[in-house]
PDB file of C-alpha atoms and ligand atoms in Angstrom:
ATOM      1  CA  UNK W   1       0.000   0.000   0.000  1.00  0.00           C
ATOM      2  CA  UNK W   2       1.409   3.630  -0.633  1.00  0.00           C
ATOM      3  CA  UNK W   3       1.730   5.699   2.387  1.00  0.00           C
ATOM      4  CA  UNK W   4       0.054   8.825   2.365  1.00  0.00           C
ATOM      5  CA  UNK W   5       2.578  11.886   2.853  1.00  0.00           C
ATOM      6  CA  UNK W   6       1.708  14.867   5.117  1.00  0.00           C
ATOM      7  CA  UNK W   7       4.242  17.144   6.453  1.00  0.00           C
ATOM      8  CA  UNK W   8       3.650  19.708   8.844  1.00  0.00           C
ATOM      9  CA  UNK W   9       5.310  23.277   8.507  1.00  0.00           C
ATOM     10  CA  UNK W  10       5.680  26.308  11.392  1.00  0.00           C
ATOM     11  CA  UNK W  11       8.144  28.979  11.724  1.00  0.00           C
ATOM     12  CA  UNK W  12      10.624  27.485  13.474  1.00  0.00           C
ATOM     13  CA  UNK W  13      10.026  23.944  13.799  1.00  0.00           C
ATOM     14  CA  UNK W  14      11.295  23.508  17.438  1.00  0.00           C
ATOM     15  CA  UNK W  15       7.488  24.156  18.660  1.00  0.00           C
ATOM     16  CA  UNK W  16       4.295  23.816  16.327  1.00  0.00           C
ATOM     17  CA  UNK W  17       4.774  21.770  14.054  1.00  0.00           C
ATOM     18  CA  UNK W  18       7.138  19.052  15.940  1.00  0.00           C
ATOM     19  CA  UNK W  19       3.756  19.046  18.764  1.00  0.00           C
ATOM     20  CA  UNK W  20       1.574  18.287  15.140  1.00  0.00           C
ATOM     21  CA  UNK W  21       3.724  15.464  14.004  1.00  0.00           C
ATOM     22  CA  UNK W  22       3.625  13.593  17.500  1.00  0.00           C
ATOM     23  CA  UNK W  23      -0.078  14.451  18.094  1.00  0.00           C
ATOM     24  CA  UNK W  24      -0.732  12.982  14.385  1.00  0.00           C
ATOM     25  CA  UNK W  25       1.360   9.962  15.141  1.00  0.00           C
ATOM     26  CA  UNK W  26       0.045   9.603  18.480  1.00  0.00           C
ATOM     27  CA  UNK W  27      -3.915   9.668  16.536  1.00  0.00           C
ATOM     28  CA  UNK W  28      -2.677   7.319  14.068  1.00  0.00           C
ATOM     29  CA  UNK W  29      -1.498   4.674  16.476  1.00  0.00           C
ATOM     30  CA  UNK W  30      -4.704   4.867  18.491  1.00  0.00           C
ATOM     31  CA  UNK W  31      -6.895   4.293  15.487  1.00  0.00           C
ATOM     32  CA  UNK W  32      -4.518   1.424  14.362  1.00  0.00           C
ATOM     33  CA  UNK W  33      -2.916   3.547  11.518  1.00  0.00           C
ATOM     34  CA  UNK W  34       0.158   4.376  11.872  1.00  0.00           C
ATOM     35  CA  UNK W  35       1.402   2.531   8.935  1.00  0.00           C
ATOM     36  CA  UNK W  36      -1.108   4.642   7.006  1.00  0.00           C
ATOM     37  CA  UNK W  37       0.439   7.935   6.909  1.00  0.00           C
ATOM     38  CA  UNK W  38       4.345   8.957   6.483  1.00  0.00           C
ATOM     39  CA  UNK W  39       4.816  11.838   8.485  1.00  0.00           C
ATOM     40  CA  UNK W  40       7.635  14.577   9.311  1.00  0.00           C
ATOM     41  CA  UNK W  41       7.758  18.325  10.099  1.00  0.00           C
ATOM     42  CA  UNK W  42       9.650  21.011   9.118  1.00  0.00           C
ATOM     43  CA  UNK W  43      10.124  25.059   9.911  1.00  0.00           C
ATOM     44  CA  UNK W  44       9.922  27.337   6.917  1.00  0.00           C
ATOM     45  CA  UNK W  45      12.786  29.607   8.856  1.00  0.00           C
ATOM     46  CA  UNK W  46      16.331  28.025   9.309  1.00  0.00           C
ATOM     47  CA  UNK W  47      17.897  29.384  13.093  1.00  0.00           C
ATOM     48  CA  UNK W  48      16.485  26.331  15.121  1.00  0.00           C
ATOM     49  CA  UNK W  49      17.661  23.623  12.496  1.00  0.00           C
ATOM     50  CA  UNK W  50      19.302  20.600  14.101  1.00  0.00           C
ATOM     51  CA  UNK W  51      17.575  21.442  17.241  1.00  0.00           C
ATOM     52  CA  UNK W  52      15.234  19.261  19.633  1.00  0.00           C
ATOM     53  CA  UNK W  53      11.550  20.584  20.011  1.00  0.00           C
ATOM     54  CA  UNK W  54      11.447  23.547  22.895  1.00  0.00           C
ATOM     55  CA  UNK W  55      11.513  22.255  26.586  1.00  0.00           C
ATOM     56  CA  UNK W  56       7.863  23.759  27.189  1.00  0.00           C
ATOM     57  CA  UNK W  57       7.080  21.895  23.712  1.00  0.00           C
ATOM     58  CA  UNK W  58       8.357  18.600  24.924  1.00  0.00           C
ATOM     59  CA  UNK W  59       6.638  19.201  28.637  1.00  0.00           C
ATOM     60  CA  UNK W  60       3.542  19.990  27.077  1.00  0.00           C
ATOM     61  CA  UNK W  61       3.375  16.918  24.985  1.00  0.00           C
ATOM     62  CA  UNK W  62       4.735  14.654  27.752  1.00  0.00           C
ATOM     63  CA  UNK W  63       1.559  15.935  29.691  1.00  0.00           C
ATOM     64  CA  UNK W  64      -0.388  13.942  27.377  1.00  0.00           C
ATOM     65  CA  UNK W  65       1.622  11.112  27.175  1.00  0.00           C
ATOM     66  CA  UNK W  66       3.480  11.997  24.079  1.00  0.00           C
ATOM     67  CA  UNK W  67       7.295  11.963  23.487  1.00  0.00           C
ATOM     68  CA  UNK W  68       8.386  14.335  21.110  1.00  0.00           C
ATOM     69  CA  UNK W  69      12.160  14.310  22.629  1.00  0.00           C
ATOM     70  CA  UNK W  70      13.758  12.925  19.737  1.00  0.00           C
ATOM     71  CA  UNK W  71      12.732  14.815  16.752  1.00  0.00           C
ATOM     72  CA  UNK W  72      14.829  17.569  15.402  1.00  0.00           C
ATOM     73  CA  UNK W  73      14.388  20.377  13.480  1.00  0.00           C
ATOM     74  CA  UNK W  74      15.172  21.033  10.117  1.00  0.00           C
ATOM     75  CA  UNK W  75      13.931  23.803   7.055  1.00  0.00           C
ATOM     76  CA  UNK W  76      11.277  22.874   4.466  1.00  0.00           C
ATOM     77  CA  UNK W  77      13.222  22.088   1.083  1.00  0.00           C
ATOM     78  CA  UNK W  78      12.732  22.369  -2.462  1.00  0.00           C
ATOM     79  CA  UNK W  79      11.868  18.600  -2.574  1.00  0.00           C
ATOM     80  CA  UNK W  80       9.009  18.660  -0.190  1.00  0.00           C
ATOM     81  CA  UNK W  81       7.236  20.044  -2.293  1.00  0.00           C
ATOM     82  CA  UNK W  82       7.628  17.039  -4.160  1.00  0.00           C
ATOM     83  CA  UNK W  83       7.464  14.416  -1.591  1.00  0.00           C
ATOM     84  CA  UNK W  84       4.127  15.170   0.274  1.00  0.00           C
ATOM     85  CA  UNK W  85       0.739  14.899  -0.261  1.00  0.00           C
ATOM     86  CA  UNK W  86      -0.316  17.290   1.889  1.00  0.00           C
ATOM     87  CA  UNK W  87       1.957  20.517   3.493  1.00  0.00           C
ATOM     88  CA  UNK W  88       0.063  21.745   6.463  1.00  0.00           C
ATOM     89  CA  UNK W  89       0.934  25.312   7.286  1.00  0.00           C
ATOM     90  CA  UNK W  90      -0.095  26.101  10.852  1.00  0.00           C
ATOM     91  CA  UNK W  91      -0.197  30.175  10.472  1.00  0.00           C
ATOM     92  CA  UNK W  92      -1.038  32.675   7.691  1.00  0.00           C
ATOM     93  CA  UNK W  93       2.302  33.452   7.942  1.00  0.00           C
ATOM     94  CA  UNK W  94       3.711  30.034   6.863  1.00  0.00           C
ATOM     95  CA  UNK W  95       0.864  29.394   4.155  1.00  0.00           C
ATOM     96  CA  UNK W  96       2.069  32.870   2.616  1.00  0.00           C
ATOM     97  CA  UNK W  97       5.923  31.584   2.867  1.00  0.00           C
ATOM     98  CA  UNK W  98       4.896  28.178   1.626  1.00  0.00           C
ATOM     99  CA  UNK W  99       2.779  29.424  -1.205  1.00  0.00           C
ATOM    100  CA  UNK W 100       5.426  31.674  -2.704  1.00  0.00           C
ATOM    101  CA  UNK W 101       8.421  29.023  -2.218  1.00  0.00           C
ATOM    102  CA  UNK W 102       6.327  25.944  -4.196  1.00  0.00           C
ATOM    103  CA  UNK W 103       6.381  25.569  -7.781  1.00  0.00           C
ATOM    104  CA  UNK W 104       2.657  26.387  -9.260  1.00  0.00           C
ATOM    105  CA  UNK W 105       1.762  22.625  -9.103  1.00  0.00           C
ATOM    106  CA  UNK W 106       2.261  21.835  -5.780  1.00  0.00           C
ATOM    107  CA  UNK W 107       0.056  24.633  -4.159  1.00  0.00           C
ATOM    108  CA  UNK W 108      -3.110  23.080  -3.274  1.00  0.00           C
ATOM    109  CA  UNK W 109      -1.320  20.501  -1.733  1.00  0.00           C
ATOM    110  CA  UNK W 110      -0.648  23.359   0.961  1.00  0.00           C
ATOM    111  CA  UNK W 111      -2.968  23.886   3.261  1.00  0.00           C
ATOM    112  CA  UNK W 112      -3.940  25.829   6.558  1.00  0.00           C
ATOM    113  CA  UNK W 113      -3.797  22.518   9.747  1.00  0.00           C
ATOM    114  CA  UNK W 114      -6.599  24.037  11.045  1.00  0.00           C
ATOM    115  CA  UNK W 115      -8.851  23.383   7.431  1.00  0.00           C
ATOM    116  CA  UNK W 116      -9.260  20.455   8.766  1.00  0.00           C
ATOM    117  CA  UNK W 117     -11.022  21.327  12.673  1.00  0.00           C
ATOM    118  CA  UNK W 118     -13.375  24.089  10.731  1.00  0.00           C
ATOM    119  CA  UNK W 119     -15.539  23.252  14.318  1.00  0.00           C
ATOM    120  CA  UNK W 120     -13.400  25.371  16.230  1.00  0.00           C
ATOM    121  CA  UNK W 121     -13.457  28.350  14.539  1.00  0.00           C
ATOM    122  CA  UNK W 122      -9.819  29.096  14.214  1.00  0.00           C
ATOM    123  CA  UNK W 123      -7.835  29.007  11.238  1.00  0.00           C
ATOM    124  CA  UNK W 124      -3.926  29.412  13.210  1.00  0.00           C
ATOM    125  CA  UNK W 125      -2.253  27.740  15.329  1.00  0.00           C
ATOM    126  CA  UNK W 126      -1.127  30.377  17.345  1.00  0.00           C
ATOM    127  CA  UNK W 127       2.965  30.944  17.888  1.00  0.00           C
ATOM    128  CA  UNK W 128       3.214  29.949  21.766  1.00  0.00           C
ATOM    129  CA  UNK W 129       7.469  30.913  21.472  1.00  0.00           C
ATOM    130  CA  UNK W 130       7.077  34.648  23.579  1.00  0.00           C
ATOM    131  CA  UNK W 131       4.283  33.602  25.071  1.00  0.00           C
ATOM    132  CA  UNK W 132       3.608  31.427  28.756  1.00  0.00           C
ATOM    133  CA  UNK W 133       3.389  27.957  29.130  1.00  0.00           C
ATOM    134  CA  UNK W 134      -0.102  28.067  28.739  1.00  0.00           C
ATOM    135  CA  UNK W 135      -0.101  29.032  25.429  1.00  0.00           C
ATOM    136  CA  UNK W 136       1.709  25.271  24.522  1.00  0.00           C
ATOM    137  CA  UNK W 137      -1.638  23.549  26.208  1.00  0.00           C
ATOM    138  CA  UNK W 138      -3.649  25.562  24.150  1.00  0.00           C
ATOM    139  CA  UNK W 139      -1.521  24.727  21.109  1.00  0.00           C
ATOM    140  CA  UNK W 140      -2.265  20.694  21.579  1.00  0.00           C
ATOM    141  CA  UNK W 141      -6.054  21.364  22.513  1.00  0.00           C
ATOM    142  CA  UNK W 142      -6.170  22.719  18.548  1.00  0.00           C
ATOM    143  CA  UNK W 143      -3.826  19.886  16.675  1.00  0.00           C
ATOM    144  CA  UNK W 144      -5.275  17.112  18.356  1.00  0.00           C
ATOM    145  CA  UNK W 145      -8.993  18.654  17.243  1.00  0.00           C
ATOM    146  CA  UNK W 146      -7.213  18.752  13.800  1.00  0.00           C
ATOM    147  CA  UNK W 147      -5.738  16.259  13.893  1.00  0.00           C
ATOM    148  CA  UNK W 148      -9.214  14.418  14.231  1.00  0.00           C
ATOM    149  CA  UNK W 149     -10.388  15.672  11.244  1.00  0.00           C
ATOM    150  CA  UNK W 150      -6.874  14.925   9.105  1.00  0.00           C
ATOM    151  CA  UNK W 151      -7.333  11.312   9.823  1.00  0.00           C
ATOM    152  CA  UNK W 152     -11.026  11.525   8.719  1.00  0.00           C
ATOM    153  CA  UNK W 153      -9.628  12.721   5.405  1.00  0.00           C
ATOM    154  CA  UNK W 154      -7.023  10.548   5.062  1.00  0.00           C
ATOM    155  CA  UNK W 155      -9.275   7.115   5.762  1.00  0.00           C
ATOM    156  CA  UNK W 156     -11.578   8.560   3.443  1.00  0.00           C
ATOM    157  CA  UNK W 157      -9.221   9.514   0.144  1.00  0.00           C
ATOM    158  CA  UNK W 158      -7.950   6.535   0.952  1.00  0.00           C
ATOM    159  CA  UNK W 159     -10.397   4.666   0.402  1.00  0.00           C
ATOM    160  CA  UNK W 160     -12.137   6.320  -3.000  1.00  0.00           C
TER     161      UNK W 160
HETATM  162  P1  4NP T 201       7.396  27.469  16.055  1.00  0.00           P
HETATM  163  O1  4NP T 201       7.745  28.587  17.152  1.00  0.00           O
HETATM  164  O2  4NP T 201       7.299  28.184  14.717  1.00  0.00           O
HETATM  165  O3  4NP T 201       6.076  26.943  16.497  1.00  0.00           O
HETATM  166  O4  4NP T 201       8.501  26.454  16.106  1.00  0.00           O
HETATM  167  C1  4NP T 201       8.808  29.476  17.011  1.00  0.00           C
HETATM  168  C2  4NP T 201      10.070  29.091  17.381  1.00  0.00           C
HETATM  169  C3  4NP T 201      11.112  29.989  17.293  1.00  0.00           C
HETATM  170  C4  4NP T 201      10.877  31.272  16.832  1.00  0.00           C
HETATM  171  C5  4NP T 201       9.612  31.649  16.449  1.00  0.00           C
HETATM  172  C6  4NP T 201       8.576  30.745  16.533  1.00  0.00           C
HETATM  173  N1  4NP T 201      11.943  32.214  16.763  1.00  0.00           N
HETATM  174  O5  4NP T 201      11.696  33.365  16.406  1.00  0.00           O
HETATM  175  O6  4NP T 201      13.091  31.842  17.051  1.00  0.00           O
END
């Protein structure tokens, strides 16, 4: 079976989107998919690359019985835009820097992560870097809602 191919982008890749790909991951193996979907994350700025996720990041996640210690950061690349299904932008900010970086025929293939939780309301992700721990909470109470609705998607293209 192909895998499906979503990568998740923020700013830096050291918060957002690293909390995304273990949420995902951590959705996937409860529903019994996690062979499903190839996943990885990515920042669309370069100053954090090689780095683990932030310590409030990893705390956050931990809180919820997700380990997202090992990943490291690294910058979105030409090839992405080749390699994934789906690029999942999780501000205005990053859809804008996504949009203008991808060649014409990748760009609806690059989405806002919150398309898929339209419930909520919210189209960011908020940038919890400046902000309290609080704000990281806040950040998982909207991926795992989208997440949700990404595996809904994903079982159902699937299976057309
Ligand atoms: P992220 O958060 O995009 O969710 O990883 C940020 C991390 C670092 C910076 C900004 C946002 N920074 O300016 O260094």
């Amino acid at each position: 079976m192909t895998q499906y191919r979503v990568l998740f982008v923020c700013l830096g890749n050291i918060c957002r989107s690293p909390s995304a790909e273990g949420v995902f991951r951590e959705t996937l193996a409860n529903a019994g998919q996690e062979e499903a979907v190839f996943i990885e994350s990515a920042g669309t700025g370069n100053w954090h690359v090689g780095k683990a996720p932030d310590a409030r990041a990893q705390k956050a996640a931990l809180g919820r019985g997700i380990d997202i210690s090992a990943q490291r950061a690294r910058q979105v690349r030409a090839r992405d835009f080749e390699d994934f299904d789906l690029i999942l932008a999780m501000d205005h900010d990053n859809l804008h820097d996504l949009r203008q970086a991808a060649p014409a025929s990748a760009r609806e293939r690059i989405q806002l992560f919150l398309d898929f939780a339209p419930e909520l309301g919210v189209s960011e992700v908020p940038d919890p870097y400046y902000g309290g721990s609080r704000g990281f909470d806040d950040v998982l109470d909207l991926i795992e809602a989208a997440s949700a609705g990404l595996l809904d998607h994903i079982v159902q293209t699937s299976s057309d």
